[in-house]
Amino acid sequence: MATVTEYDTIAAISTPPGEGGISIVRVSGDQAVEIAQKIYKGKDLAKVPTHTINYGHIYDPTDNSLVDEVMVSVMRAPKTFTREDVVEINTHGGIVPTNKVLQLLIGAGARMAEPGEFTKRAFLNGRIDLTEAESVMDLIRAKTDKAMQVAVNQLDGNLNHLISNLRQEILDALAQVEVNIDYPEYDTEQMTTKMLLEKAKLVGTNIDSLLKTADSGEILQHGLATAIVGKPNVGKSSLLNRLLDEDKAIVTDVAGTTRDVVEQYVNIDGVPLKLIDTAGVRDTEDKVEKIGVERSLKALSDADLVILVLDSSRKLEDDDIELLDATKDKRRIIIFNKNDLVPVITPNDVEQLKDDDIILVTSAIKNDGIDTIKATIGKIFNAGIEDSSTDVIITSARQAGLLRQAKENLNDVISGIEAGMPIDLVQIDMTSCWDTLGEITGESYPDELITQLFSQFCLGK
Ligand code: GDP
Ligand code: ZN
């Protein structure tokens, strides 16, 4: 698996679409240099030293017309990202010349790369493992400095090493079990069982601490899932608009697929928030909010953080109390809004408050207390991702799922031993755990997983 296989030569634009100083068209495969040479005039690329960048021009070979003035990097296998020969053509930025260069490369014999195909080759050719490949994607999508740092770390192979060490522990244990099965006369069964039990517990503890980081990883990658709730007219929309400042820094807008809930990503002073159930928050006419409370309740279960808004100028009503009760197990910020009006309720009047509730008094209209909300959200976000003492953080649901599965395999080992199961049956569960962990790093992987995983990449990566 870790040997370089021959694939066709692929090409793609590796820089983001649009105008820029330069764009890069990347070619990878055995024919990379030969194909590039067909459309390039300058030095003989077949003869230039590897890892050099060369000045020249791109021509359309069909009519000899000049297309662009370029710099061409030649990097020969194996010391390249894909471990294949790689040529990168730096064109003048701009969609037309860059596309033209790509078209010419395709005409000269390259195939258009699929999304993520360069990274996929790096994996198939054994240069990186799956966790490192996933971190390439994380790196591209990183929304904060911390997310970037974690991705770089994983790209460095830290998770790979950790998993490999755990697999080695299991392998050692399995080897001893083999000895026991082959030489039963030594009567080492009891010792072997004890050893297996200890190993299973040791590996299990390590998996547990990795799994603990998965929540932080999720927050890092996808933002703090936040629900802003409150009965109609308490000021949810107004507060959100204040939080977003003038620029309304909305990153993406995704309509929920399975549930009828709208998710929206916003950036509040560098903190990515995934807003849950913003339907009631976004509308200006508040038509949607007739279903407000009921709908908010549904969205609550997914929230890492609840911002519950109360109207301090109105009496506490059943809807408020229902929301206070429904969110009592959540980390929450309770906002007493409209403090510019004559107060009818204060925090002392609300017996549903908990000791660890964060209580803030604001006026969306007067822009009062908004900075405190921002600072509080920032603190919660940072606490969420810095809880983890380790540098290795599980950032993908795939990794977390496999870790949970490996943990179950270990639980089977432990309960099997405790139930006095024959050791060769226990061995099967231990082997399953070894396999499952191998799937995390890609040591053992089904084809469709590889296809699906790399297809999430952007083109040219
Ligand atoms: P939502 O239904 O919870 O989203 O509430 P809106 O943000 O749509 O606000 C409902 C009404 O309350 C609007 O007329 C707002 O102008 C008003 N409002 C919002 N926040 C405040 C505030 O802090 N003070 C005052 N006096 N009115 C506010
Ligand atoms: Zn509203």
Tab-separated table of C-alpha atoms and ligand atoms in Angstrom:
chain	number	residue	atom	x	y	z
A	1	MET	CA	0.000	0.000	0.000
A	2	ALA	CA	2.737	2.456	0.860
A	3	THR	CA	4.511	2.021	-2.439
A	4	VAL	CA	4.149	4.500	-5.279
A	5	THR	CA	1.631	3.169	-7.754
A	6	GLU	CA	1.314	4.545	-11.242
A	7	TYR	CA	-1.660	6.764	-11.848
A	8	ASP	CA	-2.589	9.038	-14.703
A	9	THR	CA	-1.322	12.598	-14.581
A	10	ILE	CA	-3.793	15.072	-13.113
A	11	ALA	CA	-4.083	18.847	-13.209
A	12	ALA	CA	-6.154	21.502	-11.426
A	13	ILE	CA	-6.114	25.145	-10.432
A	14	SER	CA	-4.894	25.116	-6.834
A	15	THR	CA	-5.524	28.715	-5.894
A	16	PRO	CA	-9.009	30.020	-5.065
A	17	PRO	CA	-11.115	31.235	-7.988
A	18	GLY	CA	-11.118	34.947	-8.713
A	19	GLU	CA	-8.539	37.601	-9.354
A	20	GLY	CA	-5.258	37.684	-7.493
A	21	GLY	CA	-1.601	38.464	-7.899
A	22	ILE	CA	-0.855	34.982	-9.167
A	23	SER	CA	-2.692	31.721	-9.627
A	24	ILE	CA	-1.165	28.278	-9.494
A	25	VAL	CA	-2.046	25.398	-11.774
A	26	ARG	CA	-0.747	22.143	-10.336
A	27	VAL	CA	0.114	19.011	-12.293
A	28	SER	CA	0.989	15.683	-10.694
A	29	GLY	CA	1.973	12.313	-12.161
A	30	ASP	CA	4.632	10.553	-14.245
A	31	GLN	CA	3.864	12.706	-17.263
A	32	ALA	CA	3.759	16.013	-15.399
A	33	VAL	CA	7.009	17.434	-16.783
A	34	GLU	CA	6.466	16.111	-20.284
A	35	ILE	CA	2.927	17.514	-20.485
A	36	ALA	CA	3.954	20.907	-19.122
A	37	GLN	CA	6.802	21.098	-21.612
A	38	LYS	CA	4.335	20.723	-24.500
A	39	ILE	CA	2.791	24.109	-23.733
A	40	TYR	CA	5.860	25.904	-22.322
A	41	LYS	CA	8.704	27.775	-23.945
A	42	GLY	CA	11.758	28.474	-21.857
A	43	LYS	CA	14.250	26.022	-20.470
A	44	ASP	CA	14.053	22.303	-21.160
A	45	LEU	CA	12.053	21.276	-18.089
A	46	ALA	CA	13.214	17.679	-18.435
A	47	LYS	CA	16.752	18.881	-17.780
A	48	VAL	CA	16.314	21.488	-15.032
A	49	PRO	CA	17.296	20.393	-11.515
A	50	THR	CA	14.473	19.265	-9.259
A	51	HIS	CA	12.841	21.813	-6.930
A	52	THR	CA	13.653	24.787	-9.102
A	53	ILE	CA	11.418	27.542	-10.382
A	54	ASN	CA	11.856	28.523	-14.019
A	55	TYR	CA	10.868	31.581	-16.028
A	56	GLY	CA	9.165	31.137	-19.402
A	57	HIS	CA	5.998	31.477	-21.476
A	58	ILE	CA	2.914	29.382	-22.045
A	59	TYR	CA	1.898	28.952	-25.678
A	60	ASP	CA	-1.124	27.383	-27.262
A	61	PRO	CA	0.514	24.612	-29.307
A	62	THR	CA	-2.345	24.543	-31.819
A	63	ASP	CA	-1.766	28.081	-33.149
A	64	ASN	CA	1.445	29.066	-31.369
A	65	SER	CA	-0.260	32.054	-29.735
A	66	LEU	CA	1.157	33.446	-26.478
A	67	VAL	CA	-1.047	32.788	-23.438
A	68	ASP	CA	0.879	34.004	-20.392
A	69	GLU	CA	4.239	34.776	-18.919
A	70	VAL	CA	4.855	32.282	-16.127
A	71	MET	CA	7.134	30.804	-13.477
A	72	VAL	CA	7.183	27.020	-13.508
A	73	SER	CA	8.228	24.938	-10.492
A	74	VAL	CA	9.546	21.465	-11.223
A	75	MET	CA	9.568	19.042	-8.298
A	76	ARG	CA	10.469	15.442	-9.014
A	77	ALA	CA	9.302	12.443	-7.031
A	78	PRO	CA	9.545	11.374	-4.316
A	79	LYS	CA	10.070	14.550	-2.314
A	80	THR	CA	6.798	16.197	-3.308
A	81	PHE	CA	3.347	16.559	-1.771
A	82	THR	CA	1.972	13.635	-3.779
A	83	ARG	CA	5.262	11.702	-3.992
A	84	GLU	CA	4.819	11.936	-7.765
A	85	ASP	CA	6.465	14.361	-10.178
A	86	VAL	CA	4.797	17.724	-9.613
A	87	VAL	CA	4.846	20.801	-11.815
A	88	GLU	CA	3.284	24.032	-10.631
A	89	ILE	CA	2.690	26.798	-13.131
A	90	ASN	CA	2.402	30.254	-11.585
A	91	THR	CA	0.272	32.271	-13.969
A	92	HIS	CA	-0.794	35.864	-13.761
A	93	GLY	CA	-3.861	35.920	-11.574
A	94	GLY	CA	-7.203	36.099	-13.284
A	95	ILE	CA	-9.751	33.560	-14.352
A	96	VAL	CA	-9.182	33.606	-18.085
A	97	PRO	CA	-5.406	33.000	-18.351
A	98	THR	CA	-5.476	30.468	-15.528
A	99	ASN	CA	-8.324	28.482	-17.051
A	100	LYS	CA	-6.644	28.645	-20.412
A	101	VAL	CA	-3.452	27.126	-18.987
A	102	LEU	CA	-5.481	24.344	-17.398
A	103	GLN	CA	-7.314	23.675	-20.668
A	104	LEU	CA	-3.998	23.478	-22.514
A	105	LEU	CA	-2.644	20.985	-19.982
A	106	ILE	CA	-5.745	18.822	-20.439
A	107	GLY	CA	-5.269	19.087	-24.202
A	108	ALA	CA	-1.661	17.996	-23.759
A	109	GLY	CA	-2.681	14.813	-21.945
A	110	ALA	CA	-3.421	15.590	-18.302
A	111	ARG	CA	-6.728	14.651	-16.695
A	112	MET	CA	-8.755	17.162	-14.679
A	113	ALA	CA	-8.196	16.333	-10.998
A	114	GLU	CA	-11.140	15.511	-8.763
A	115	PRO	CA	-11.594	17.493	-5.532
A	116	GLY	CA	-8.965	16.392	-3.030
A	117	GLU	CA	-7.199	14.133	-5.498
A	118	PHE	CA	-3.722	15.540	-4.847
A	119	THR	CA	-4.125	14.891	-1.133
A	120	LYS	CA	-5.628	11.488	-1.889
A	121	ARG	CA	-2.496	10.588	-3.831
A	122	ALA	CA	-0.319	11.794	-0.976
A	123	PHE	CA	-2.254	9.314	1.153
A	124	LEU	CA	-2.306	6.442	-1.351
A	125	ASN	CA	1.395	6.905	-1.985
A	126	GLY	CA	2.072	6.661	1.732
A	127	ARG	CA	3.267	10.186	2.360
A	128	ILE	CA	0.550	11.016	4.896
A	129	ASP	CA	-1.931	8.987	6.919
A	130	LEU	CA	-5.676	9.641	7.053
A	131	THR	CA	-5.566	11.839	10.149
A	132	GLU	CA	-2.981	13.997	8.419
A	133	ALA	CA	-5.112	14.141	5.271
A	134	GLU	CA	-8.115	15.222	7.334
A	135	SER	CA	-6.015	17.898	8.981
A	136	VAL	CA	-5.230	19.349	5.553
A	137	MET	CA	-8.961	19.914	5.188
A	138	ASP	CA	-9.257	21.268	8.734
A	139	LEU	CA	-6.437	23.660	8.006
A	140	ILE	CA	-8.173	25.002	4.934
A	141	ARG	CA	-11.388	25.521	6.858
A	142	ALA	CA	-9.912	26.733	10.120
A	143	LYS	CA	-12.014	29.584	11.495
A	144	THR	CA	-9.742	30.626	14.344
A	145	ASP	CA	-6.039	30.657	15.242
A	146	LYS	CA	-6.536	27.838	17.696
A	147	ALA	CA	-8.282	25.688	15.092
A	148	MET	CA	-5.369	26.284	12.781
A	149	GLN	CA	-2.842	25.366	15.429
A	150	VAL	CA	-4.620	22.087	16.161
A	151	ALA	CA	-4.788	21.246	12.459
A	152	VAL	CA	-1.094	21.944	11.943
A	153	ASN	CA	-0.371	19.736	14.903
A	154	GLN	CA	-2.349	16.887	13.440
A	155	LEU	CA	-0.747	17.429	10.067
A	156	ASP	CA	2.522	16.884	11.855
A	157	GLY	CA	1.368	13.366	12.636
A	158	ASN	CA	0.736	13.701	16.378
A	159	LEU	CA	-2.549	11.816	16.347
A	160	ASN	CA	-1.069	9.278	13.980
A	161	HIS	CA	1.772	8.574	16.448
A	162	LEU	CA	-0.582	8.313	19.372
A	163	ILE	CA	-2.836	5.819	17.604
A	164	SER	CA	0.135	3.859	16.301
A	165	ASN	CA	1.487	3.524	19.840
A	166	LEU	CA	-1.851	2.215	21.090
A	167	ARG	CA	-1.945	-0.309	18.264
A	168	GLN	CA	1.553	-1.429	19.184
A	169	GLU	CA	0.430	-2.030	22.779
A	170	ILE	CA	-2.376	-4.214	21.505
A	171	LEU	CA	-0.057	-6.078	19.165
A	172	ASP	CA	2.333	-6.824	22.032
A	173	ALA	CA	-0.542	-8.225	24.047
A	174	LEU	CA	-1.786	-10.328	21.151
A	175	ALA	CA	1.700	-11.740	20.628
A	176	GLN	CA	1.771	-12.941	24.214
A	177	VAL	CA	-1.650	-14.513	23.814
A	178	GLU	CA	-0.293	-16.417	20.817
A	179	VAL	CA	2.556	-17.763	22.932
A	180	ASN	CA	0.044	-18.910	25.491
A	181	ILE	CA	-2.101	-20.675	22.902
A	182	ASP	CA	0.922	-22.340	21.285
A	183	TYR	CA	2.472	-23.508	24.548
A	184	PRO	CA	-0.405	-24.234	26.876
A	185	GLU	CA	1.780	-26.611	28.911
A	186	TYR	CA	3.519	-23.600	30.485
A	187	ASP	CA	0.294	-22.894	32.283
A	188	THR	CA	0.625	-19.189	31.753
A	189	GLU	CA	-3.051	-18.703	31.092
A	190	GLN	CA	-3.704	-16.800	34.273
A	191	MET	CA	-0.801	-14.457	33.686
A	192	THR	CA	-1.840	-13.860	30.095
A	193	THR	CA	-5.392	-13.075	31.089
A	194	LYS	CA	-4.231	-10.614	33.693
A	195	MET	CA	-1.939	-8.973	31.167
A	196	LEU	CA	-4.721	-8.708	28.569
A	197	LEU	CA	-7.018	-7.124	31.108
A	198	GLU	CA	-4.399	-4.563	32.064
A	199	LYS	CA	-3.642	-3.746	28.445
A	200	ALA	CA	-7.328	-3.360	27.602
A	201	LYS	CA	-7.751	-0.967	30.508
A	202	LEU	CA	-4.641	1.000	29.614
A	203	VAL	CA	-5.616	1.437	25.981
A	204	GLY	CA	-9.204	2.225	27.085
A	205	THR	CA	-8.018	5.044	29.350
A	206	ASN	CA	-6.045	6.557	26.482
A	207	ILE	CA	-9.037	6.359	24.168
A	208	ASP	CA	-11.229	8.001	26.811
A	209	SER	CA	-8.960	10.996	27.097
A	210	LEU	CA	-8.866	11.352	23.319
A	211	LEU	CA	-12.655	11.169	23.181
A	212	LYS	CA	-12.889	13.913	25.794
A	213	THR	CA	-11.227	16.249	23.295
A	214	ALA	CA	-13.832	15.528	20.628
A	215	ASP	CA	-16.269	18.146	21.982
A	216	SER	CA	-13.627	20.852	21.863
A	217	GLY	CA	-12.700	19.695	18.393
A	218	GLU	CA	-16.280	20.048	17.267
A	219	ILE	CA	-16.486	23.570	18.715
A	220	LEU	CA	-13.208	24.478	17.055
A	221	GLN	CA	-14.267	23.282	13.649
A	222	HIS	CA	-17.884	24.257	13.640
A	223	GLY	CA	-18.190	26.986	16.217
A	224	LEU	CA	-20.073	27.149	19.477
A	225	ALA	CA	-23.606	25.928	18.840
A	226	THR	CA	-25.715	28.687	20.310
A	227	ALA	CA	-29.469	29.055	20.625
A	228	ILE	CA	-30.932	32.509	21.228
A	229	VAL	CA	-34.348	31.925	22.736
A	230	GLY	CA	-37.108	33.968	24.269
A	231	LYS	CA	-40.765	34.677	23.788
A	232	PRO	CA	-41.709	37.042	20.954
A	233	ASN	CA	-40.773	40.738	21.227
A	234	VAL	CA	-38.219	40.452	24.010
A	235	GLY	CA	-35.547	41.784	21.626
A	236	LYS	CA	-33.782	38.709	20.198
A	237	SER	CA	-33.440	40.136	16.690
A	238	SER	CA	-32.329	43.505	18.005
A	239	LEU	CA	-29.695	41.946	20.244
A	240	LEU	CA	-28.379	39.764	17.458
A	241	ASN	CA	-28.068	42.723	15.153
A	242	ARG	CA	-26.141	44.562	17.840
A	243	LEU	CA	-23.867	41.584	18.336
A	244	LEU	CA	-23.164	41.436	14.642
A	245	ASP	CA	-22.331	45.148	14.420
A	246	GLU	CA	-22.884	46.971	11.161
A	247	ASP	CA	-21.075	44.504	8.961
A	248	LYS	CA	-23.391	41.604	9.800
A	249	ALA	CA	-20.482	39.181	9.585
A	250	ILE	CA	-22.531	36.261	8.385
A	251	VAL	CA	-20.277	33.534	7.073
A	252	THR	CA	-22.621	30.906	5.726
A	253	ASP	CA	-26.304	30.278	5.572
A	254	VAL	CA	-27.344	26.646	5.615
A	255	ALA	CA	-30.930	25.523	5.590
A	256	GLY	CA	-31.306	22.513	7.836
A	257	THR	CA	-31.906	19.400	5.832
A	258	THR	CA	-33.438	16.951	8.249
A	259	ARG	CA	-35.151	19.360	10.579
A	260	ASP	CA	-36.869	22.523	9.638
A	261	VAL	CA	-34.288	24.607	11.421
A	262	VAL	CA	-32.082	27.230	9.896
A	263	GLU	CA	-28.439	27.306	10.879
A	264	GLN	CA	-26.321	30.322	10.440
A	265	TYR	CA	-22.676	30.967	11.164
A	266	VAL	CA	-21.725	34.285	12.608
A	267	ASN	CA	-18.456	35.643	13.814
A	268	ILE	CA	-18.648	37.640	17.015
A	269	ASP	CA	-15.289	39.260	17.748
A	270	GLY	CA	-13.408	36.291	16.301
A	271	VAL	CA	-15.576	33.673	17.985
A	272	PRO	CA	-17.407	31.454	15.501
A	273	LEU	CA	-20.967	30.838	16.614
A	274	LYS	CA	-23.265	28.362	14.981
A	275	LEU	CA	-26.646	29.885	15.627
A	276	ILE	CA	-29.403	27.367	16.009
A	277	ASP	CA	-32.966	28.182	15.117
A	278	THR	CA	-32.407	31.662	13.867
A	279	ALA	CA	-35.733	31.723	12.058
A	280	GLY	CA	-37.241	33.586	14.956
A	281	VAL	CA	-34.246	35.853	15.250
A	282	ARG	CA	-33.785	36.850	11.651
A	283	ASP	CA	-37.243	37.870	10.647
A	284	THR	CA	-38.034	41.488	10.964
A	285	GLU	CA	-41.798	41.212	10.871
A	286	ASP	CA	-41.819	38.403	13.402
A	287	LYS	CA	-44.274	36.328	11.394
A	288	VAL	CA	-42.330	33.177	12.045
A	289	GLU	CA	-42.223	33.757	15.738
A	290	LYS	CA	-45.740	32.580	16.297
A	291	ILE	CA	-44.211	29.143	16.557
A	292	GLY	CA	-41.363	30.683	18.588
A	293	VAL	CA	-41.276	28.910	21.893
A	294	GLU	CA	-42.257	25.468	20.721
A	295	ARG	CA	-39.722	25.568	17.964
A	296	SER	CA	-36.972	26.905	20.147
A	297	LEU	CA	-37.480	24.028	22.546
A	298	LYS	CA	-36.733	21.552	19.783
A	299	ALA	CA	-33.522	23.285	18.811
A	300	LEU	CA	-32.275	23.456	22.360
A	301	SER	CA	-30.985	19.929	22.604
A	302	ASP	CA	-28.198	20.674	20.108
A	303	ALA	CA	-26.971	23.791	21.827
A	304	ASP	CA	-23.620	24.180	23.609
A	305	LEU	CA	-24.812	27.532	24.846
A	306	VAL	CA	-28.256	29.051	25.364
A	307	ILE	CA	-28.836	32.772	25.374
A	308	LEU	CA	-32.239	33.253	26.992
A	309	VAL	CA	-33.677	36.704	26.579
A	310	LEU	CA	-36.233	38.135	28.994
A	311	ASP	CA	-38.013	41.478	28.739
A	312	SER	CA	-37.417	43.326	31.998
A	313	SER	CA	-40.259	45.725	31.247
A	314	ARG	CA	-42.878	42.978	31.271
A	315	LYS	CA	-44.063	40.546	33.885
A	316	LEU	CA	-42.657	37.034	33.771
A	317	GLU	CA	-45.073	34.927	31.723
A	318	ASP	CA	-45.679	31.216	31.217
A	319	ASP	CA	-43.547	31.235	28.053
A	320	ASP	CA	-40.587	32.643	29.973
A	321	ILE	CA	-40.964	30.091	32.723
A	322	GLU	CA	-41.293	27.276	30.230
A	323	LEU	CA	-38.041	28.349	28.561
A	324	LEU	CA	-36.274	28.782	31.894
A	325	ASP	CA	-37.278	25.261	32.876
A	326	ALA	CA	-36.427	23.750	29.499
A	327	THR	CA	-32.904	25.178	29.571
A	328	LYS	CA	-32.070	24.518	33.196
A	329	ASP	CA	-29.489	21.824	32.346
A	330	LYS	CA	-27.752	23.955	29.743
A	331	ARG	CA	-24.920	26.384	30.021
A	332	ARG	CA	-26.793	29.640	29.690
A	333	ILE	CA	-26.644	33.384	29.627
A	334	ILE	CA	-29.835	35.023	30.882
A	335	ILE	CA	-30.372	38.470	29.486
A	336	PHE	CA	-32.672	41.030	31.069
A	337	ASN	CA	-33.219	43.243	28.039
A	338	LYS	CA	-34.894	46.649	27.700
A	339	ASN	CA	-33.253	48.111	30.806
A	340	ASP	CA	-33.921	51.542	29.322
A	341	LEU	CA	-37.579	51.075	30.277
A	342	VAL	CA	-39.059	51.033	33.756
A	343	PRO	CA	-38.139	47.614	35.213
A	344	VAL	CA	-40.996	45.273	36.086
A	345	ILE	CA	-38.794	42.265	36.831
A	346	THR	CA	-35.218	41.981	38.144
A	347	PRO	CA	-33.075	38.830	38.563
A	348	ASN	CA	-34.289	38.601	42.164
A	349	ASP	CA	-37.812	38.021	40.921
A	350	VAL	CA	-36.889	34.984	38.882
A	351	GLU	CA	-36.750	31.967	41.139
A	352	GLN	CA	-35.847	29.629	38.240
A	353	LEU	CA	-32.305	31.042	38.030
A	354	LYS	CA	-29.382	28.750	38.889
A	355	ASP	CA	-26.168	29.639	40.699
A	356	ASP	CA	-24.072	29.172	37.587
A	357	ASP	CA	-26.307	31.219	35.286
A	358	ILE	CA	-24.600	34.213	33.797
A	359	ILE	CA	-26.991	37.146	34.214
A	360	LEU	CA	-26.642	40.275	32.111
A	361	VAL	CA	-28.752	43.400	31.940
A	362	THR	CA	-28.901	45.096	28.551
A	363	SER	CA	-30.618	47.490	26.248
A	364	ALA	CA	-30.486	46.559	22.607
A	365	ILE	CA	-31.973	49.937	21.705
A	366	LYS	CA	-29.367	51.911	23.639
A	367	ASN	CA	-26.535	49.490	22.755
A	368	ASP	CA	-25.969	49.016	26.464
A	369	GLY	CA	-24.327	45.831	27.781
A	370	ILE	CA	-23.614	44.425	24.330
A	371	ASP	CA	-19.837	44.424	24.872
A	372	THR	CA	-20.347	42.408	28.033
A	373	ILE	CA	-22.318	39.801	26.069
A	374	LYS	CA	-19.477	39.575	23.544
A	375	ALA	CA	-16.835	39.252	26.233
A	376	THR	CA	-18.864	36.557	27.976
A	377	ILE	CA	-19.292	34.542	24.784
A	378	GLY	CA	-15.558	34.861	24.119
A	379	LYS	CA	-14.762	33.525	27.591
A	380	ILE	CA	-17.090	30.554	27.200
A	381	PHE	CA	-15.657	29.715	23.790
A	382	ASN	CA	-12.081	29.810	24.969
A	383	ALA	CA	-12.824	27.779	28.076
A	384	GLY	CA	-14.489	25.199	25.853
A	385	ILE	CA	-11.467	24.670	23.683
A	386	GLU	CA	-8.742	25.072	26.256
A	387	ASP	CA	-10.184	22.535	28.681
A	388	SER	CA	-8.194	19.914	26.898
A	389	SER	CA	-4.695	19.671	28.276
A	390	THR	CA	-3.422	17.724	25.298
A	391	ASP	CA	-2.288	19.128	21.984
A	392	VAL	CA	-3.969	16.294	20.182
A	393	ILE	CA	-7.602	17.086	19.617
A	394	ILE	CA	-10.099	14.910	17.803
A	395	THR	CA	-11.625	17.152	15.175
A	396	SER	CA	-13.533	14.780	12.954
A	397	ALA	CA	-16.726	12.866	13.619
A	398	ARG	CA	-15.186	9.967	11.713
A	399	GLN	CA	-12.285	9.753	14.127
A	400	ALA	CA	-14.551	10.092	17.156
A	401	GLY	CA	-16.892	7.373	15.866
A	402	LEU	CA	-14.049	4.930	15.356
A	403	LEU	CA	-12.619	5.695	18.789
A	404	ARG	CA	-15.985	4.905	20.350
A	405	GLN	CA	-16.122	1.669	18.409
A	406	ALA	CA	-12.599	0.756	19.558
A	407	LYS	CA	-13.661	1.463	23.123
A	408	GLU	CA	-16.568	-0.946	22.717
A	409	ASN	CA	-14.216	-3.622	21.420
A	410	LEU	CA	-12.162	-3.142	24.583
A	411	ASN	CA	-15.242	-3.325	26.784
A	412	ASP	CA	-15.997	-6.672	25.139
A	413	VAL	CA	-12.472	-7.816	25.935
A	414	ILE	CA	-12.859	-6.814	29.571
A	415	SER	CA	-16.318	-8.303	30.071
A	416	GLY	CA	-15.206	-11.464	28.236
A	417	ILE	CA	-12.280	-11.949	30.570
A	418	GLU	CA	-14.411	-11.249	33.617
A	419	ALA	CA	-16.970	-13.810	32.434
A	420	GLY	CA	-14.190	-16.396	32.077
A	421	MET	CA	-14.434	-16.628	28.299
A	422	PRO	CA	-11.756	-18.737	26.544
A	423	ILE	CA	-8.766	-16.611	25.684
A	424	ASP	CA	-8.905	-17.223	21.943
A	425	LEU	CA	-12.365	-15.631	21.881
A	426	VAL	CA	-11.163	-12.649	23.861
A	427	GLN	CA	-8.361	-12.411	21.348
A	428	ILE	CA	-10.897	-11.790	18.576
A	429	ASP	CA	-12.248	-8.669	20.280
A	430	MET	CA	-8.753	-7.402	20.931
A	431	THR	CA	-7.941	-7.894	17.251
A	432	SER	CA	-11.108	-5.968	16.293
A	433	CYS	CA	-9.919	-3.076	18.421
A	434	TRP	CA	-6.569	-3.142	16.623
A	435	ASP	CA	-8.392	-3.069	13.259
A	436	THR	CA	-10.714	-0.245	14.289
A	437	LEU	CA	-7.826	1.929	15.413
A	438	GLY	CA	-6.133	1.155	12.115
A	439	GLU	CA	-9.087	2.638	10.284
A	440	ILE	CA	-8.464	5.975	11.993
A	441	THR	CA	-5.016	6.290	10.487
A	442	GLY	CA	-6.040	4.535	7.277
A	443	GLU	CA	-3.952	1.411	7.862
A	444	SER	CA	-7.049	-0.578	7.047
A	445	TYR	CA	-9.717	1.220	5.124
A	446	PRO	CA	-12.641	0.517	2.825
A	447	ASP	CA	-12.451	2.106	-0.646
A	448	GLU	CA	-15.727	3.977	-0.400
A	449	LEU	CA	-14.503	5.698	2.752
A	450	ILE	CA	-11.475	7.003	0.910
A	451	THR	CA	-13.576	8.237	-1.999
A	452	GLN	CA	-16.091	9.917	0.261
A	453	LEU	CA	-13.494	11.486	2.507
A	454	PHE	CA	-11.398	13.067	-0.203
A	455	SER	CA	-14.383	14.280	-2.177
A	456	GLN	CA	-15.054	16.788	0.640
A	457	PHE	CA	-11.864	18.610	-0.279
A	458	CYS	CA	-11.833	21.580	-2.557
A	459	LEU	CA	-10.613	21.341	-6.093
A	460	GLY	CA	-6.869	21.610	-6.549
A	461	LYS	CA	-5.973	20.299	-3.082
B	1	GDP	P1	-37.808	39.507	19.088
B	1	GDP	O1	-39.206	39.246	18.727
B	1	GDP	O2	-37.443	38.864	20.387
B	1	GDP	O3	-36.835	39.196	18.008
B	1	GDP	O4	-37.706	41.080	19.384
B	1	GDP	P2	-37.265	42.233	18.401
B	1	GDP	O5	-35.791	42.362	18.395
B	1	GDP	O6	-37.939	42.042	17.098
B	1	GDP	O7	-37.840	43.465	19.205
B	1	GDP	C1	-39.221	43.600	19.488
B	1	GDP	C2	-39.519	45.055	19.815
B	1	GDP	O8	-38.831	45.457	21.005
B	1	GDP	C3	-39.036	46.006	18.734
B	1	GDP	O9	-39.984	47.040	18.607
B	1	GDP	C4	-37.751	46.543	19.279
B	1	GDP	O10	-37.437	47.819	18.801
B	1	GDP	C5	-37.992	46.559	20.746
B	1	GDP	N1	-36.783	46.426	21.552
B	1	GDP	C6	-35.807	45.521	21.399
B	1	GDP	N2	-34.833	45.690	22.316
B	1	GDP	C7	-35.220	46.771	23.070
B	1	GDP	C8	-34.632	47.475	24.182
B	1	GDP	O11	-33.549	47.157	24.683
B	1	GDP	N3	-35.326	48.525	24.693
B	1	GDP	C9	-36.537	48.927	24.170
B	1	GDP	N4	-37.141	49.945	24.743
B	1	GDP	N5	-37.114	48.287	23.135
B	1	GDP	C10	-36.462	47.233	22.578
B	2	ZN	ZN	-37.383	38.755	16.032
